[in-house]
Coordinates of C-alpha atoms and ligand atoms in Angstrom, one line a residue:
M75 CA -1.1 -22.1 -20.2
L76 CA 2.2 -20.2 -20.4
D77 CA 4.9 -21.9 -22.3
N78 CA 8.6 -21.1 -22.5
K79 CA 8.4 -20.5 -26.3
N80 CA 6.0 -17.6 -25.6
F81 CA 8.7 -15.6 -23.7
T82 CA 11.4 -13.5 -25.3
K83 CA 13.8 -11.9 -22.8
Y84 CA 13.7 -8.1 -22.8
L85 CA 15.8 -7.2 -19.8
N86 CA 17.9 -9.6 -17.6
R87 CA 18.3 -9.0 -13.9
H88 CA 21.7 -7.3 -14.4
E89 CA 20.2 -4.8 -16.9
I90 CA 17.3 -4.2 -14.6
D91 CA 19.7 -3.5 -11.7
A92 CA 21.7 -1.1 -13.8
A93 CA 18.6 0.8 -14.8
V94 CA 17.4 0.9 -11.1
Q95 CA 20.9 2.1 -10.0
S96 CA 21.0 4.8 -12.6
I97 CA 17.5 6.2 -11.5
A98 CA 18.7 6.0 -7.9
N99 CA 21.8 8.0 -8.7
R100 CA 19.7 10.8 -10.2
I101 CA 17.3 10.8 -7.2
N102 CA 20.3 10.9 -4.8
D103 CA 21.7 13.9 -6.6
D104 CA 18.3 15.7 -7.0
Y105 CA 17.2 15.2 -3.4
A106 CA 20.5 15.5 -1.6
G107 CA 19.9 16.6 2.0
R108 CA 16.1 16.2 1.7
E109 CA 13.7 13.4 2.7
V110 CA 11.4 11.8 0.2
V111 CA 8.3 9.7 0.5
L112 CA 8.1 6.9 -2.1
I113 CA 4.6 5.9 -3.0
G114 CA 4.7 2.5 -4.7
V115 CA 1.8 1.5 -6.8
L116 CA 0.7 -2.0 -5.8
K117 CA 1.1 -4.6 -6.8
G118 CA 3.4 -4.3 -9.9
A119 CA 5.9 -1.9 -8.4
I120 CA 6.8 -3.9 -5.3
L121 CA 10.0 -5.4 -6.6
F122 CA 11.1 -2.0 -8.1
V123 CA 10.4 -0.2 -4.9
A124 CA 12.3 -2.8 -2.9
D125 CA 15.4 -2.5 -5.2
L126 CA 15.2 1.3 -5.6
V127 CA 15.2 2.1 -1.9
R128 CA 18.2 0.0 -1.3
H129 CA 20.1 2.2 -3.7
L130 CA 18.9 5.4 -2.1
K131 CA 21.3 7.3 0.2
I132 CA 18.9 9.9 1.2
E133 CA 16.2 9.6 3.9
A134 CA 13.3 7.7 2.3
K135 CA 9.9 6.7 3.7
I136 CA 7.7 4.2 1.9
D137 CA 4.0 3.9 1.5
F138 CA 1.8 2.1 -1.1
V139 CA -1.4 2.7 -2.9
R140 CA -3.4 0.2 -4.9
L141 CA -5.3 1.3 -7.9
S142 CA -7.2 -0.7 -10.3
S143 CA -7.4 0.2 -14.0
Y144 CA -6.9 -3.1 -15.8
G145 CA -9.6 -5.6 -16.0
K146 CA -8.7 -9.2 -16.8
G147 CA -6.1 -9.8 -19.5
R148 CA -4.2 -7.1 -21.3
A149 CA -6.8 -4.4 -22.1
S150 CA -7.2 -1.3 -19.8
S151 CA -10.7 -0.8 -18.6
G152 CA -10.2 3.0 -18.8
T153 CA -11.6 3.6 -15.4
V154 CA -9.4 4.0 -12.4
T155 CA -10.6 3.0 -8.9
L156 CA -8.7 3.5 -5.6
V157 CA -8.5 0.2 -3.8
K158 CA -6.0 1.2 -1.1
D159 CA -5.2 4.8 -0.2
V160 CA -2.0 6.4 1.1
H161 CA -1.7 5.9 4.8
M162 CA 1.0 8.5 5.5
D163 CA 0.4 12.3 5.9
I164 CA 2.2 13.6 2.8
R165 CA 1.4 17.3 3.3
G166 CA 4.6 19.3 2.8
K167 CA 6.6 16.2 1.7
H168 CA 8.6 15.5 -1.4
V169 CA 6.7 12.6 -2.9
L170 CA 7.9 10.2 -5.6
I171 CA 5.3 8.0 -7.2
V172 CA 6.9 4.7 -8.1
E173 CA 5.5 2.8 -11.0
E174 CA 6.9 -0.3 -12.8
I175 CA 5.3 0.7 -16.1
I176 CA 3.2 3.4 -17.6
D177 CA 0.9 2.7 -20.5
S178 CA -2.1 5.1 -21.1
G179 CA -1.1 7.2 -18.1
R180 CA -4.6 7.0 -16.7
T181 CA -3.6 5.3 -13.4
L182 CA -0.8 7.8 -12.9
R183 CA -2.9 10.9 -13.7
F184 CA -5.5 9.9 -11.2
L185 CA -2.9 9.4 -8.4
Y186 CA -0.8 12.4 -9.4
D187 CA -3.9 14.7 -9.0
R188 CA -4.9 13.1 -5.7
L189 CA -1.4 13.6 -4.2
K190 CA -1.2 17.2 -5.4
K191 CA -4.6 17.9 -3.8
A192 CA -3.2 16.4 -0.5
E193 CA -0.7 19.3 -0.6
A194 CA 2.5 17.4 -1.1
A195 CA 5.4 19.9 -1.4
T196 CA 6.5 18.3 -4.7
V197 CA 5.2 15.3 -6.7
E198 CA 7.4 13.5 -9.2
V199 CA 7.0 10.3 -11.1
V200 CA 9.5 7.4 -11.3
T201 CA 8.9 4.5 -13.7
L202 CA 11.1 1.6 -14.6
L203 CA 9.4 1.3 -18.0
D204 CA 7.5 3.8 -20.2
K205 CA 5.3 2.9 -23.2
A206 CA 5.3 6.6 -24.2
S207 CA 3.7 5.9 -27.5
K208 CA 0.6 4.5 -25.8
R209 CA 0.0 7.7 -23.7
V210 CA -3.7 8.8 -23.8
V211 CA -3.5 11.1 -20.7
D212 CA -0.7 13.5 -20.3
V213 CA 1.3 13.2 -17.1
P214 CA 4.8 14.5 -16.2
V215 CA 7.3 11.6 -15.8
K216 CA 10.7 12.7 -14.5
Y217 CA 12.6 9.5 -14.0
V218 CA 12.4 6.7 -16.7
G219 CA 14.5 3.5 -16.7
R220 CA 13.7 2.4 -20.3
R221 CA 11.3 3.7 -23.0
I222 CA 9.7 0.7 -24.7
D223 CA 7.5 0.0 -27.7
D224 CA 3.9 -1.2 -27.4
Q225 CA 4.6 -4.8 -26.2
F226 CA 3.1 -6.7 -23.3
L227 CA 5.7 -7.5 -20.7
V228 CA 5.8 -9.8 -17.7
G229 CA 8.2 -10.5 -14.8
Y230 CA 9.8 -8.3 -12.1
G231 CA 6.4 -7.4 -10.7
L232 CA 4.6 -7.2 -14.1
D233 CA 1.8 -9.8 -14.4
L234 CA -0.5 -11.4 -16.7
E235 CA -3.6 -12.2 -14.6
E236 CA -1.4 -12.3 -11.5
R237 CA 1.1 -14.8 -13.0
C238 CA 4.8 -14.1 -13.7
R239 CA 5.3 -11.3 -11.1
N240 CA 8.0 -13.4 -9.4
L241 CA 10.2 -13.8 -12.5
C242 CA 13.6 -12.1 -11.9
D243 CA 14.0 -11.0 -15.6
I244 CA 11.5 -9.1 -17.8
F245 CA 10.0 -10.8 -20.9
Y246 CA 8.0 -10.0 -23.9
L247 CA 5.0 -12.2 -23.9
K248 CA 4.2 -13.3 -27.5
Y249 CA 1.0 -15.4 -27.1
P250 CA -0.5 -14.6 -23.8
N251 CA -3.5 -16.9 -23.9
Ligands
IMP113 P1 -2.1 2.8 -17.5 O1 -3.1 3.4 -16.5 O2 -2.8 2.5 -18.8 O3 -0.9 3.7 -17.7 O4 -1.7 1.4 -16.9 C1 -0.7 1.3 -16.0 C2 -0.8 -0.1 -15.3 O5 -1.2 -1.1 -16.2 C3 0.6 -0.5 -14.9 O6 0.9 0.0 -13.6 C4 0.6 -2.0 -14.9 O7 0.1 -2.4 -13.7 C5 -0.4 -2.3 -16.0 N1 0.4 -2.6 -17.3 C6 0.6 -1.7 -18.3 N2 1.3 -2.3 -19.3 C7 1.6 -3.6 -18.8 C8 2.4 -4.7 -19.4 O8 3.0 -4.6 -20.5 N3 2.4 -5.8 -18.6 C9 1.8 -5.9 -17.4 N4 1.1 -4.8 -16.8 C10 1.0 -3.7 -17.5
MG114 MG1 1.4 -0.7 -11.9

């Protein structure tokens, strides 16, 4: 059972919004006059995608993929499976993969390679949070909101066994069981 004493606030909604706005500003500058396709990674990135697109002033299409790399709980299974593929034809498009958090990098590497093979014109990665010290697989990440230590976070799309995604702020979870 999750209990309030287990949560320590990491980013409140205003800090999250400032991070999202600052990423959007960079994307607006870098892609001025061009159209991008945002590919959100379900389910964790839904809130981030929804907020990010509202700050974009360029043409932006949206699609989603669903990958599964985490089993139950906090440990990554190490194997990535594709649960829902991209629907849109991304050949020749400027693609931005949108993740809420990157840990080992396995999920992202898998998706990045797949989109490159689908002949996107460019593929870049956007993440709100980056646990850079946990990286096992190398993957180029262009837009990062915050670099964080190895802590388990919940809220703003981030879940613990499907709970807590709907929290408006992001919390460290001290005792997740
Ligand atoms: P990776 O393949 O190890 O980089 O795992 C990336 C995915 O694991 C993210 O997209 C999240 O869905 C999940 N994940 C990684 N760290 C956390 C966390 O601290 N809280 C909740 N989910 C996480
Ligand atoms: Mg994710």
